[in-house]
Amino acid sequence: MEQARSRALDAGVSPRERARFAVRRTVNLVMAGLVGLAALIGVAVMLFILGYVLVQGWQALSPTFFSQSAQPLDFDAKGQPIAGSGGGVLMSILGSLLILGLAALISIPLGLLAGMYLSEYGHGKFAFLVRYVADVMTGIPSIVTGVFVWSLVVITTGHFSAWAGALALSIIMVPIITRTVEEILRLVPNALREASYALGVPQWRTIVKVVLPSAASGVITGIVLAVARAGGETAPLLLTVLGNEAINWNPSQPTDALPLRIYDYATQPYAVRIEQAWGASFILIMVILVFSLLTRIATKGKKVG
Amino acid sequence: MAANNLDMKIAPIEGIDRISRSRSLVGGDRTFFGLTIFASLLLIATLLALIVLLVVGSWPNIQYSGFNFTTSANWNPNITQNHPHEEFGILPYIFGTVVTSTIALIFAVPLAIGAALFIAEYAPRWLATPVSFMVELLAAIPSIIYGFWGLAVLVPIMYNVDLKTGKVSGVDAFLHDVIGKVPVLGSLFSTPGNGRSLLTAGLILAIMVLPTIMSVSREIILTVPSLQKEGMLALGATKWETIRKAVLPYAGSGIIGAAVLGLGRALGETMAVTLVIGNSSTAITPNLLSSGYTMSSSIAQKFTEAGSDPLYVGAIVEIALVLLIMTAIINGLARLLVIFSTSSALRGTRA
């Protein structure tokens, strides 16, 4: 049948045209191959980076890595650092949590309120402005935010602090939360709002008790993703928190943080420190990936409202 | 109050009751509305404060350095015998930023468009979803981890020296040997360095902007009306001809917008670049294998030196200001292109 088809196609076709068909078919196949290759490279690079970090990091993990704070290396008689010395990253994890916690305290209420304004009240020019400002702010490089807080807080108060880091992270998180919350609340069907109004419930109670709960999973996803993104930010923390050997529960002092620990160790000449940097990278990337995946699975296939 | 009203079951009381209740509710509405407005105003105020403070913070240096700041290549923050005056010129950093971002786009754009076409046009659904997810996962990896990975894995691939024989191998040496002698093009690879270079930084940036460009391009390609594609196919065009003549021209400005959006990300990227660019040479040469600085990496390297010298602090803040202006222009351009493209796509489906 294949033969019959190609014979029918070939009928009355000159050799020159047949050659052109061959060229077109070849180009088509080659381009399909290239397009597939591009996708393959993208996936391969992702697997390579992720796999490398996970494998290297897994080897660096030990119980003391989680239970000790960073300590100076111990050196043997030859001046080589002793494997297993140098403590762990407990304080870096706690420091990150402190900064992220403070940042979340500032940015979640503000982001929620601004998002609710945009979705529930925002129709006019002011809403357009707010939306535009939020979009502009998500495009600001995080180092610029870092410099802003550095000159605002660190230079004027004279020292680095966890508060400054939290402020910098909040400036990154608020616009993201605002826009996600807006988009998700917009998906809540108007019928729900109208039903609530019809029962005599005022608008603000409708928003808080009807609109927000029915979009809860999406709203939580948006917040978690914003926190996860801020958790990996390093440049603004470098300029505001600077890093410290130990955690300082006083937020007006410099503190340790996981990304800063990685930055510090990654550039050190000792294999022991490099290994610890891989361990810290493992923890950071796992936390971010697990949160991203969990929220993705939790919201998969669920229509909001 | 309700108890007092129990035996007065007459209509006006009920009415008054309802009115007073609704008034308190209006009050609640007003308070809540005020809160949301307050949060929105705070957002705007933050952006204004950011811009104003960056200008105010860099003012000492704007007065001191003037336009030399962006046109001079001399960076001498400390007064020495050879340099009786402080000098702040960031031309090499701007150069580094532009070069690394350009390299990033050269590698990322074809890959991203290819991957986007694969997901939107070629792959069956069961394959398209995981491929798209995995490429987008690149966006979730923090910048510091890209930098560390680049330092530990990519730099040795670019430059590797055998400790016993002293023989240098790697991509840098290969490029120098193969293309180094070609006129014009060879100047890009004229002198190999130690693997930490503009090229390495550009490659890391390419990986980092790939998911951004890919996902925006994919969305744009998906807006191409299928009638248009089916028309081409019905006329006997091959799949590729359909893409080249019906899909790409239609999605063109949107894909350019996606690339410019990626450029905006690449310009401001800090930690990954800082770790692999070397941060040592301020020479402006076409040699991509030399180390350098970008604007963001110079901030990360130098801010601790600034201390309490208001001029130096001003210079650091002004780098951030220039970076902000550059990214604002680039992002604005990207948004216009994407908006233009999607709105023309919408018009297309209606027509």
PDB file of N, CA and C in Angstrom, chain B residues 143-208:
ATOM      1  N   SER B 143      20.420  30.787  43.210  1.00  0.00           N
ATOM      2  CA  SER B 143      21.561  31.331  42.483  1.00  0.00           C
ATOM      3  C   SER B 143      22.896  30.910  43.094  1.00  0.00           C
ATOM      4  N   ILE B 144      22.965  30.857  44.423  1.00  0.00           N
ATOM      5  CA  ILE B 144      24.225  30.507  45.089  1.00  0.00           C
ATOM      6  C   ILE B 144      24.642  29.084  44.728  1.00  0.00           C
ATOM      7  N   ILE B 145      23.651  28.195  44.518  1.00  0.00           N
ATOM      8  CA  ILE B 145      23.980  26.809  44.189  1.00  0.00           C
ATOM      9  C   ILE B 145      24.482  26.712  42.751  1.00  0.00           C
ATOM     10  N   TYR B 146      23.892  27.512  41.844  1.00  0.00           N
ATOM     11  CA  TYR B 146      24.457  27.589  40.486  1.00  0.00           C
ATOM     12  C   TYR B 146      25.920  28.018  40.552  1.00  0.00           C
ATOM     13  N   GLY B 147      26.190  29.020  41.394  1.00  0.00           N
ATOM     14  CA  GLY B 147      27.554  29.530  41.489  1.00  0.00           C
ATOM     15  C   GLY B 147      28.510  28.477  42.012  1.00  0.00           C
ATOM     16  N   PHE B 148      28.088  27.778  43.053  1.00  0.00           N
ATOM     17  CA  PHE B 148      28.933  26.751  43.651  1.00  0.00           C
ATOM     18  C   PHE B 148      29.151  25.615  42.664  1.00  0.00           C
ATOM     19  N   TRP B 149      28.085  25.196  42.018  1.00  0.00           N
ATOM     20  CA  TRP B 149      28.197  24.137  41.010  1.00  0.00           C
ATOM     21  C   TRP B 149      29.126  24.587  39.880  1.00  0.00           C
ATOM     22  N   GLY B 150      28.964  25.825  39.455  1.00  0.00           N
ATOM     23  CA  GLY B 150      29.812  26.357  38.393  1.00  0.00           C
ATOM     24  C   GLY B 150      31.270  26.337  38.802  1.00  0.00           C
ATOM     25  N   LEU B 151      31.533  26.729  40.031  1.00  0.00           N
ATOM     26  CA  LEU B 151      32.908  26.779  40.529  1.00  0.00           C
ATOM     27  C   LEU B 151      33.496  25.374  40.629  1.00  0.00           C
ATOM     28  N   ALA B 152      32.678  24.409  41.088  1.00  0.00           N
ATOM     29  CA  ALA B 152      33.195  23.071  41.346  1.00  0.00           C
ATOM     30  C   ALA B 152      33.198  22.192  40.099  1.00  0.00           C
ATOM     31  N   VAL B 153      32.258  22.427  39.173  1.00  0.00           N
ATOM     32  CA  VAL B 153      32.122  21.526  38.027  1.00  0.00           C
ATOM     33  C   VAL B 153      32.477  22.229  36.712  1.00  0.00           C
ATOM     34  N   LEU B 154      31.893  23.396  36.481  1.00  0.00           N
ATOM     35  CA  LEU B 154      32.066  24.039  35.181  1.00  0.00           C
ATOM     36  C   LEU B 154      33.470  24.624  35.014  1.00  0.00           C
ATOM     37  N   VAL B 155      33.992  25.267  36.060  1.00  0.00           N
ATOM     38  CA  VAL B 155      35.331  25.866  35.937  1.00  0.00           C
ATOM     39  C   VAL B 155      36.388  24.810  35.607  1.00  0.00           C
ATOM     40  N   PRO B 156      36.406  23.632  36.297  1.00  0.00           N
ATOM     41  CA  PRO B 156      37.368  22.600  35.892  1.00  0.00           C
ATOM     42  C   PRO B 156      37.152  22.080  34.468  1.00  0.00           C
ATOM     43  N   ILE B 157      35.902  22.110  33.988  1.00  0.00           N
ATOM     44  CA  ILE B 157      35.674  21.689  32.595  1.00  0.00           C
ATOM     45  C   ILE B 157      36.301  22.716  31.651  1.00  0.00           C
ATOM     46  N   MET B 158      36.217  23.988  32.028  1.00  0.00           N
ATOM     47  CA  MET B 158      36.765  25.040  31.170  1.00  0.00           C
ATOM     48  C   MET B 158      38.296  25.053  31.218  1.00  0.00           C
ATOM     49  N   TYR B 159      38.844  24.780  32.404  1.00  0.00           N
ATOM     50  CA  TYR B 159      40.294  24.892  32.571  1.00  0.00           C
ATOM     51  C   TYR B 159      40.746  23.828  33.542  1.00  0.00           C
ATOM     52  N   ASN B 160      41.615  22.962  33.083  1.00  0.00           N
ATOM     53  CA  ASN B 160      42.085  21.880  33.933  1.00  0.00           C
ATOM     54  C   ASN B 160      43.574  21.741  33.726  1.00  0.00           C
ATOM     55  N   VAL B 161      44.316  21.688  34.818  1.00  0.00           N
ATOM     56  CA  VAL B 161      45.752  21.536  34.667  1.00  0.00           C
ATOM     57  C   VAL B 161      46.184  20.257  35.381  1.00  0.00           C
ATOM     58  N   ASP B 162      46.962  19.446  34.625  1.00  0.00           N
ATOM     59  CA  ASP B 162      47.476  18.200  35.187  1.00  0.00           C
ATOM     60  C   ASP B 162      48.650  18.531  36.097  1.00  0.00           C
ATOM     61  N   LEU B 163      48.524  18.195  37.393  1.00  0.00           N
ATOM     62  CA  LEU B 163      49.542  18.619  38.363  1.00  0.00           C
ATOM     63  C   LEU B 163      50.906  17.985  38.084  1.00  0.00           C
ATOM     64  N   LYS B 164      50.920  16.764  37.509  1.00  0.00           N
ATOM     65  CA  LYS B 164      52.210  16.098  37.269  1.00  0.00           C
ATOM     66  C   LYS B 164      52.912  16.658  36.041  1.00  0.00           C
ATOM     67  N   THR B 165      52.180  16.717  34.937  1.00  0.00           N
ATOM     68  CA  THR B 165      52.829  17.124  33.686  1.00  0.00           C
ATOM     69  C   THR B 165      52.728  18.630  33.460  1.00  0.00           C
ATOM     70  N   GLY B 166      51.840  19.287  34.173  1.00  0.00           N
ATOM     71  CA  GLY B 166      51.656  20.711  33.949  1.00  0.00           C
ATOM     72  C   GLY B 166      50.896  21.008  32.669  1.00  0.00           C
ATOM     73  N   LYS B 167      50.297  19.957  32.082  1.00  0.00           N
ATOM     74  CA  LYS B 167      49.591  20.139  30.815  1.00  0.00           C
ATOM     75  C   LYS B 167      48.204  20.751  31.075  1.00  0.00           C
ATOM     76  N   VAL B 168      47.894  21.769  30.322  1.00  0.00           N
ATOM     77  CA  VAL B 168      46.608  22.448  30.482  1.00  0.00           C
ATOM     78  C   VAL B 168      45.606  21.882  29.488  1.00  0.00           C
ATOM     79  N   SER B 169      44.424  21.507  29.974  1.00  0.00           N
ATOM     80  CA  SER B 169      43.384  21.032  29.061  1.00  0.00           C
ATOM     81  C   SER B 169      42.083  21.729  29.410  1.00  0.00           C
ATOM     82  N   GLY B 170      41.027  21.387  28.698  1.00  0.00           N
ATOM     83  CA  GLY B 170      39.731  21.989  28.986  1.00  0.00           C
ATOM     84  C   GLY B 170      39.214  22.796  27.811  1.00  0.00           C
ATOM     85  N   VAL B 171      37.995  23.285  27.980  1.00  0.00           N
ATOM     86  CA  VAL B 171      37.325  23.987  26.886  1.00  0.00           C
ATOM     87  C   VAL B 171      38.066  25.278  26.509  1.00  0.00           C
ATOM     88  N   ASP B 172      38.553  26.010  27.515  1.00  0.00           N
ATOM     89  CA  ASP B 172      39.263  27.259  27.231  1.00  0.00           C
ATOM     90  C   ASP B 172      40.469  27.021  26.325  1.00  0.00           C
ATOM     91  N   ALA B 173      41.295  26.012  26.703  1.00  0.00           N
ATOM     92  CA  ALA B 173      42.483  25.709  25.910  1.00  0.00           C
ATOM     93  C   ALA B 173      42.085  25.257  24.514  1.00  0.00           C
ATOM     94  N   PHE B 174      41.022  24.463  24.441  1.00  0.00           N
ATOM     95  CA  PHE B 174      40.541  23.966  23.152  1.00  0.00           C
ATOM     96  C   PHE B 174      40.115  25.138  22.244  1.00  0.00           C
ATOM     97  N   LEU B 175      39.331  26.039  22.801  1.00  0.00           N
ATOM     98  CA  LEU B 175      38.874  27.193  22.018  1.00  0.00           C
ATOM     99  C   LEU B 175      40.064  28.036  21.567  1.00  0.00           C
ATOM    100  N   HIS B 176      41.036  28.214  22.469  1.00  0.00           N
ATOM    101  CA  HIS B 176      42.214  29.008  22.134  1.00  0.00           C
ATOM    102  C   HIS B 176      42.984  28.346  21.008  1.00  0.00           C
ATOM    103  N   ASP B 177      43.157  27.019  21.076  1.00  0.00           N
ATOM    104  CA  ASP B 177      43.935  26.321  20.056  1.00  0.00           C
ATOM    105  C   ASP B 177      43.214  26.312  18.720  1.00  0.00           C
ATOM    106  N   VAL B 178      41.911  26.117  18.746  1.00  0.00           N
ATOM    107  CA  VAL B 178      41.185  25.918  17.483  1.00  0.00           C
ATOM    108  C   VAL B 178      40.810  27.264  16.840  1.00  0.00           C
ATOM    109  N   ILE B 179      40.212  28.167  17.638  1.00  0.00           N
ATOM    110  CA  ILE B 179      39.719  29.412  17.044  1.00  0.00           C
ATOM    111  C   ILE B 179      40.690  30.563  17.281  1.00  0.00           C
ATOM    112  N   GLY B 180      41.600  30.408  18.241  1.00  0.00           N
ATOM    113  CA  GLY B 180      42.481  31.511  18.635  1.00  0.00           C
ATOM    114  C   GLY B 180      43.260  32.148  17.503  1.00  0.00           C
ATOM    115  N   LYS B 181      43.522  31.364  16.448  1.00  0.00           N
ATOM    116  CA  LYS B 181      44.361  31.923  15.388  1.00  0.00           C
ATOM    117  C   LYS B 181      43.552  32.505  14.238  1.00  0.00           C
ATOM    118  N   VAL B 182      42.263  32.250  14.249  1.00  0.00           N
ATOM    119  CA  VAL B 182      41.399  32.823  13.216  1.00  0.00           C
ATOM    120  C   VAL B 182      41.384  34.339  13.401  1.00  0.00           C
ATOM    121  N   PRO B 183      41.511  35.112  12.313  1.00  0.00           N
ATOM    122  CA  PRO B 183      41.447  36.564  12.484  1.00  0.00           C
ATOM    123  C   PRO B 183      40.080  36.989  13.061  1.00  0.00           C
ATOM    124  N   VAL B 184      40.012  38.131  13.662  1.00  0.00           N
ATOM    125  CA  VAL B 184      38.811  38.701  14.278  1.00  0.00           C
ATOM    126  C   VAL B 184      38.222  37.776  15.357  1.00  0.00           C
ATOM    127  N   LEU B 185      37.647  36.642  14.923  1.00  0.00           N
ATOM    128  CA  LEU B 185      37.003  35.737  15.865  1.00  0.00           C
ATOM    129  C   LEU B 185      38.000  35.251  16.915  1.00  0.00           C
ATOM    130  N   GLY B 186      39.260  35.087  16.490  1.00  0.00           N
ATOM    131  CA  GLY B 186      40.279  34.570  17.400  1.00  0.00           C
ATOM    132  C   GLY B 186      40.529  35.474  18.585  1.00  0.00           C
ATOM    133  N   SER B 187      40.301  36.777  18.417  1.00  0.00           N
ATOM    134  CA  SER B 187      40.575  37.698  19.517  1.00  0.00           C
ATOM    135  C   SER B 187      39.656  37.431  20.711  1.00  0.00           C
ATOM    136  N   LEU B 188      38.531  36.754  20.467  1.00  0.00           N
ATOM    137  CA  LEU B 188      37.645  36.409  21.567  1.00  0.00           C
ATOM    138  C   LEU B 188      38.268  35.367  22.486  1.00  0.00           C
ATOM    139  N   PHE B 189      39.204  34.593  21.924  1.00  0.00           N
ATOM    140  CA  PHE B 189      39.799  33.511  22.709  1.00  0.00           C
ATOM    141  C   PHE B 189      41.308  33.629  22.719  1.00  0.00           C
ATOM    142  N   SER B 190      41.826  34.866  22.726  1.00  0.00           N
ATOM    143  CA  SER B 190      43.259  35.080  22.499  1.00  0.00           C
ATOM    144  C   SER B 190      44.113  34.588  23.664  1.00  0.00           C
ATOM    145  N   THR B 191      43.693  34.838  24.913  1.00  0.00           N
ATOM    146  CA  THR B 191      44.541  34.454  26.030  1.00  0.00           C
ATOM    147  C   THR B 191      43.734  33.663  27.054  1.00  0.00           C
ATOM    148  N   PRO B 192      44.004  32.369  27.204  1.00  0.00           N
ATOM    149  CA  PRO B 192      43.280  31.596  28.207  1.00  0.00           C
ATOM    150  C   PRO B 192      43.679  32.027  29.612  1.00  0.00           C
ATOM    151  N   GLY B 193      42.716  32.013  30.518  1.00  0.00           N
ATOM    152  CA  GLY B 193      42.997  32.381  31.909  1.00  0.00           C
ATOM    153  C   GLY B 193      42.930  31.156  32.791  1.00  0.00           C
ATOM    154  N   ASN B 194      42.292  31.271  33.915  1.00  0.00           N
ATOM    155  CA  ASN B 194      42.239  30.146  34.853  1.00  0.00           C
ATOM    156  C   ASN B 194      40.854  29.520  34.903  1.00  0.00           C
ATOM    157  N   GLY B 195      40.052  29.719  33.880  1.00  0.00           N
ATOM    158  CA  GLY B 195      38.739  29.082  33.834  1.00  0.00           C
ATOM    159  C   GLY B 195      37.636  29.929  34.429  1.00  0.00           C
ATOM    160  N   ARG B 196      38.009  30.861  35.310  1.00  0.00           N
ATOM    161  CA  ARG B 196      36.997  31.793  35.821  1.00  0.00           C
ATOM    162  C   ARG B 196      36.995  32.987  34.893  1.00  0.00           C
ATOM    163  N   SER B 197      35.966  33.079  34.081  1.00  0.00           N
ATOM    164  CA  SER B 197      36.026  34.054  33.003  1.00  0.00           C
ATOM    165  C   SER B 197      34.645  34.568  32.653  1.00  0.00           C
ATOM    166  N   LEU B 198      34.626  35.578  31.781  1.00  0.00           N
ATOM    167  CA  LEU B 198      33.369  36.099  31.252  1.00  0.00           C
ATOM    168  C   LEU B 198      32.576  34.976  30.584  1.00  0.00           C
ATOM    169  N   LEU B 199      33.303  34.089  29.856  1.00  0.00           N
ATOM    170  CA  LEU B 199      32.623  33.005  29.140  1.00  0.00           C
ATOM    171  C   LEU B 199      31.931  32.058  30.132  1.00  0.00           C
ATOM    172  N   THR B 200      32.652  31.657  31.182  1.00  0.00           N
ATOM    173  CA  THR B 200      32.068  30.751  32.174  1.00  0.00           C
ATOM    174  C   THR B 200      30.840  31.396  32.820  1.00  0.00           C
ATOM    175  N   ALA B 201      30.968  32.663  33.188  1.00  0.00           N
ATOM    176  CA  ALA B 201      29.839  33.363  33.804  1.00  0.00           C
ATOM    177  C   ALA B 201      28.658  33.410  32.835  1.00  0.00           C
ATOM    178  N   GLY B 202      28.947  33.660  31.549  1.00  0.00           N
ATOM    179  CA  GLY B 202      27.885  33.703  30.547  1.00  0.00           C
ATOM    180  C   GLY B 202      27.178  32.370  30.420  1.00  0.00           C
ATOM    181  N   LEU B 203      27.960  31.276  30.492  1.00  0.00           N
ATOM    182  CA  LEU B 203      27.360  29.942  30.374  1.00  0.00           C
ATOM    183  C   LEU B 203      26.440  29.639  31.562  1.00  0.00           C
ATOM    184  N   ILE B 204      26.905  29.985  32.766  1.00  0.00           N
ATOM    185  CA  ILE B 204      26.056  29.773  33.951  1.00  0.00           C
ATOM    186  C   ILE B 204      24.765  30.578  33.818  1.00  0.00           C
ATOM    187  N   LEU B 205      24.913  31.834  33.360  1.00  0.00           N
ATOM    188  CA  LEU B 205      23.722  32.681  33.187  1.00  0.00           C
ATOM    189  C   LEU B 205      22.782  32.076  32.152  1.00  0.00           C
ATOM    190  N   ALA B 206      23.354  31.474  31.104  1.00  0.00           N
ATOM    191  CA  ALA B 206      22.516  30.863  30.060  1.00  0.00           C
ATOM    192  C   ALA B 206      21.618  29.799  30.680  1.00  0.00           C
ATOM    193  N   ILE B 207      22.201  28.958  31.554  1.00  0.00           N
ATOM    194  CA  ILE B 207      21.397  27.912  32.201  1.00  0.00           C
ATOM    195  C   ILE B 207      20.317  28.548  33.071  1.00  0.00           C
ATOM    196  N   MET B 208      20.681  29.658  33.743  1.00  0.00           N
ATOM    197  CA  MET B 208      19.733  30.260  34.686  1.00  0.00           C
ATOM    198  C   MET B 208      18.568  30.958  34.009  1.00  0.00           C
TER     199      MET B 208
END
